[in-house]
Amino acid sequence: MRISARLYDWLDRRLNLQPLERSLLDEPIPGGASWTYVFGSATLFLFGLQALTGMCLAVYYVPSPDAAYDSVEYIQHEISFGWFIRGLHHWGASAIMVAIGLHLLQVYLYGAYKRPREPMWMVGVALFLLMMGFGFTGYLLPWDQNAYWATAVGTNMVATVPLAGDFLVRALRGGTTLGALTLSRFFALHVLVLPTLIVSGILLHLVILRRVGPAGPWDEHRAGQTREAFYPRQVFMDAVVMLGAFLVVALLAVAVEFPLADRADPADHTFTPVPEWYFLFFYQLLKYTPGPLEPLASWGLPFLLVLGLFLLPILDRTPERRPAARPLAMGAGVLFLALVFTLLGISLRSLYAQPRMDPSVAHGKALYARHHCAACHRIHGEGGKVGPDLSYVADERPDAQWHLRHFRDPTSVSPGSIMPKFPLSDQDMTDLTNYMLSLKSGGAIASDGKGAA
Ligand code: HEC
């Protein structure tokens, strides 16, 4: 007998594994295996990946305002494959949101939340909220400008909740402002509280699934015709999608570096943070609700939405599961998706619309890239550390003549400078100088091309 078979046999005689194995793999799927059922497993797999990469990051991460930024920078630049692990964790979070979204959509479309699966749906909605909580708390941890100011905006929104708002913000922040206590609280939530809650929730979700069984197709007749076991075809489909999800996340981690912005500066109120894309539609909505309407949008609407989702199986009680027979539910779903994607589209367009940049500055910026200035200089977190940080160089050096002399011959104004002389025409030097002069506090975002409109 092979070693593995003998080991299995040994364990089986002690732990009585066979019934367990049968109940796990022989779970019948009404209507047979299908590619539409893979999103739950994909979410579970991606969550496992987050847990794994998160543990690796936690080995080096230090949750204090003095050290957090440096520790993330250390992970990103010094540790072998640190950038890859951090990239997996960043893109994995986005992938989970996509997977959950598709899973939710499938369950909604198939009417699978209906009796007798109401408890499974409700636990699922709670899991979705916990996942949002992971995104929100994780965003602060690198303690860069984006992290700091996005969290400032986010926690300010919590303050608009009636009655409990003040208390909630102080509890979240550990005081009136964002600081060391906020960071340790978010860290504790992110790595201890939320994981405990979500793992319990996932187990509950799966136990319920095993008790009631999968819903299968909405056509009851078809559901009754075939019954196929979970193993092997559904297991195979799930595995293929898991592998695909991993490849996509790994590819993104390799191809799209997730940069660290500047170190958080609580004094710099000019910074406009950009939230994660899955919060963007909401961010855009808030722009349309000024003044007295704001609290309605910042807590009223999300509250109603979550409540509606949660109570959906109670609100929609007809046993009919075919989409064609549920015009109200389908209409509401389509309307909601249209609204979310329209807001997301508007928001992305205004974020990435190239602000009309002075052509000379734009050319200077291109020269900066072409001559690899970033090998020695960094601008907003990107680039080397041999030369000075140029993010706000115009604050220190607003004089065009100085820059021109410096580019012509660095040692003429900076004795002993190791910065090379570049073969630049007079026009090039003027353009590069104009680009340098555009790098000042307050103007930083616009010249970056990523600023919020
Ligand atoms: C080999 C590394 C290196 C490269 C490449 C390099 N620099 Fe520098 N740069 C330095 C060093 C070192 C200093 C500090 C000494 C000095 O002022 O010359 C400096 C200083 C500067 C300063 C003055 C900053 C200040 O605050 O005093 C500017 C502006 C600047 N570089 C722009 C550029 C531009 C634009 C390029 C690309 C065309 C570039 N550098 C390429 C090393 C480099």
Coordinates of C-alpha atoms in Angstrom, one line a residue, residues 82-274:
G82 CA 8.0 42.0 -0.1
W83 CA 6.6 44.1 -3.0
F84 CA 5.0 41.0 -4.4
I85 CA 3.4 39.9 -1.1
R86 CA 2.1 43.5 -0.6
G87 CA 0.9 43.6 -4.2
L88 CA -1.0 40.3 -3.7
H89 CA -2.6 41.6 -0.5
H90 CA -3.6 44.9 -2.2
W91 CA -5.0 43.4 -5.4
G92 CA -6.4 40.4 -3.5
A93 CA -8.6 42.8 -1.5
S94 CA -9.9 44.2 -4.8
A95 CA -10.4 40.8 -6.2
I96 CA -12.4 39.7 -3.1
M97 CA -14.8 42.6 -3.7
V98 CA -15.3 41.5 -7.3
A99 CA -15.8 37.9 -6.3
I100 CA -18.3 38.8 -3.5
G101 CA -20.1 41.1 -5.9
L102 CA -20.5 38.3 -8.5
H103 CA -21.6 35.8 -5.8
L104 CA -24.2 38.2 -4.5
L105 CA -25.4 38.9 -8.0
Q106 CA -25.8 35.2 -8.7
V107 CA -27.7 34.5 -5.5
Y108 CA -29.9 37.5 -6.2
L109 CA -30.6 36.6 -9.8
Y110 CA -31.4 32.9 -8.9
G111 CA -33.6 34.0 -6.0
A112 CA -31.5 31.7 -3.9
Y113 CA -32.0 33.9 -0.8
K114 CA -35.6 32.7 -0.6
R115 CA -37.1 30.2 1.9
P116 CA -35.5 28.1 3.3
R117 CA -32.2 29.9 2.8
E118 CA -32.9 33.2 4.5
P119 CA -30.4 32.6 7.4
M120 CA -27.7 31.8 4.9
W121 CA -28.4 35.1 3.0
M122 CA -28.4 37.2 6.2
V123 CA -25.1 35.7 7.3
G124 CA -23.8 36.5 3.8
V125 CA -24.8 40.1 4.1
A126 CA -23.0 40.3 7.4
L127 CA -19.9 38.8 5.8
F128 CA -20.0 41.4 3.1
L129 CA -20.1 44.2 5.6
L130 CA -17.1 42.6 7.5
M131 CA -15.2 42.5 4.2
M132 CA -15.9 46.3 3.8
G133 CA -14.6 46.7 7.3
F134 CA -11.3 45.0 6.3
G135 CA -11.0 47.4 3.4
F136 CA -11.6 50.4 5.5
T137 CA -9.3 49.5 8.4
G138 CA -6.5 48.1 6.1
Y139 CA -6.4 51.4 4.1
L140 CA -5.0 53.3 7.1
L141 CA -2.2 51.0 8.0
P142 CA 0.5 52.2 5.6
W143 CA 0.1 55.6 7.2
D144 CA 0.7 57.6 4.0
Q145 CA -1.1 60.7 3.0
N146 CA -3.8 58.8 1.2
A147 CA -4.3 56.5 4.2
Y148 CA -4.5 59.3 6.7
W149 CA -6.8 61.7 4.8
A150 CA -9.1 59.0 3.4
T151 CA -9.6 57.7 7.0
A152 CA -10.1 61.3 8.2
V153 CA -12.9 61.6 5.7
G154 CA -14.3 58.2 6.4
T155 CA -14.4 58.6 10.2
N156 CA -15.9 62.1 9.7
M157 CA -18.8 60.4 8.0
V158 CA -19.4 58.2 10.9
A159 CA -19.8 61.4 13.0
T160 CA -22.9 62.2 11.0
V161 CA -24.8 59.2 12.5
P162 CA -27.5 60.7 14.8
L163 CA -27.1 60.4 18.6
A164 CA -24.3 57.8 18.6
G165 CA -22.1 59.6 16.0
D166 CA -19.8 61.4 18.4
F167 CA -19.3 58.4 20.5
L168 CA -18.6 56.2 17.5
V169 CA -15.9 58.5 16.1
R170 CA -14.2 58.9 19.4
A171 CA -14.2 55.1 19.9
L172 CA -12.8 54.5 16.4
R173 CA -10.2 57.2 16.6
G174 CA -9.3 56.7 20.2
G175 CA -9.7 60.5 20.8
T176 CA -10.8 63.5 18.7
T177 CA -8.0 63.3 16.1
L178 CA -6.3 60.6 14.1
G179 CA -3.2 59.4 15.9
A180 CA -1.3 56.6 17.5
L181 CA -4.4 55.2 19.2
T182 CA -6.4 55.2 15.9
L183 CA -3.6 53.3 14.2
S184 CA -3.5 50.6 16.9
R185 CA -7.2 50.3 17.0
F186 CA -7.5 49.9 13.3
F187 CA -4.6 47.4 13.4
A188 CA -6.4 45.4 16.2
L189 CA -9.6 45.5 14.2
H190 CA -7.9 44.4 11.0
V191 CA -5.8 41.6 12.3
L192 CA -7.7 40.3 15.4
V193 CA -11.4 41.4 15.7
L194 CA -12.5 41.2 12.0
P195 CA -10.7 37.9 11.3
T196 CA -12.3 36.3 14.3
L197 CA -15.7 37.5 13.3
I198 CA -15.4 36.7 9.7
V199 CA -14.0 33.2 10.2
S200 CA -16.9 32.5 12.5
G201 CA -19.3 33.9 10.0
I202 CA -17.8 31.9 7.1
L203 CA -18.1 28.7 9.2
L204 CA -21.7 29.5 10.0
H205 CA -22.4 30.3 6.3
L206 CA -21.0 26.9 5.3
V207 CA -22.7 24.9 8.0
I208 CA -26.0 26.4 7.0
L209 CA -25.2 25.6 3.3
R210 CA -24.6 22.0 4.3
R211 CA -27.8 21.8 6.3
V212 CA -30.1 23.3 3.6
G213 CA -28.1 22.3 0.5
P214 CA -27.4 24.4 -2.5
A215 CA -30.4 26.0 -4.3
G216 CA -29.7 24.9 -7.8
P217 CA -31.3 26.4 -10.9
W218 CA -34.4 28.6 -10.6
D219 CA -36.4 26.2 -12.8
E220 CA -37.7 23.7 -10.2
H221 CA -38.4 21.2 -12.9
R222 CA -34.8 21.2 -14.1
A223 CA -33.5 21.1 -10.6
G224 CA -35.5 17.9 -9.9
Q225 CA -34.3 16.2 -13.0
T226 CA -30.6 15.8 -12.4
R227 CA -28.6 15.6 -9.2
E228 CA -24.9 15.5 -9.4
A229 CA -22.5 15.2 -6.5
F230 CA -20.2 18.1 -5.6
Y231 CA -17.2 15.9 -6.5
P232 CA -15.7 15.7 -9.2
R233 CA -17.1 18.2 -11.7
Q234 CA -18.0 21.1 -9.4
V235 CA -14.8 20.7 -7.4
F236 CA -12.9 20.9 -10.7
M237 CA -14.7 24.0 -11.8
D238 CA -14.1 25.7 -8.4
A239 CA -10.4 24.8 -8.6
V240 CA -10.1 26.2 -12.1
V241 CA -11.6 29.5 -11.0
M242 CA -9.4 29.6 -7.9
L243 CA -6.3 29.1 -10.0
G244 CA -7.6 31.8 -12.5
A245 CA -8.2 34.2 -9.6
F246 CA -4.7 33.6 -8.2
L247 CA -3.1 34.2 -11.6
V248 CA -5.0 37.5 -12.2
V249 CA -4.1 38.8 -8.7
A250 CA -0.4 37.7 -9.1
L251 CA -0.3 39.3 -12.6
L252 CA -1.6 42.6 -11.2
A253 CA 0.8 42.4 -8.3
V254 CA 3.7 42.0 -10.7
A255 CA 2.5 44.4 -13.4
V256 CA 0.9 47.3 -11.4
E257 CA 3.0 48.4 -8.5
F258 CA 0.8 49.9 -5.8
P259 CA 2.8 52.9 -4.7
L260 CA 3.1 54.4 -1.3
A261 CA 2.2 58.0 -1.2
D262 CA 4.1 60.6 0.9
R263 CA 4.3 59.9 4.6
A264 CA 1.1 61.1 6.4
D265 CA 1.3 64.7 7.3
P266 CA -1.6 65.7 9.6
A267 CA -0.8 69.4 9.1
D268 CA -1.2 69.3 5.3
H269 CA -4.9 70.0 4.8
T270 CA -4.5 70.6 1.1
F271 CA -4.3 66.9 0.4
T272 CA -7.3 65.3 -1.4
P273 CA -7.5 61.6 -0.7
V274 CA -8.8 59.1 -3.1

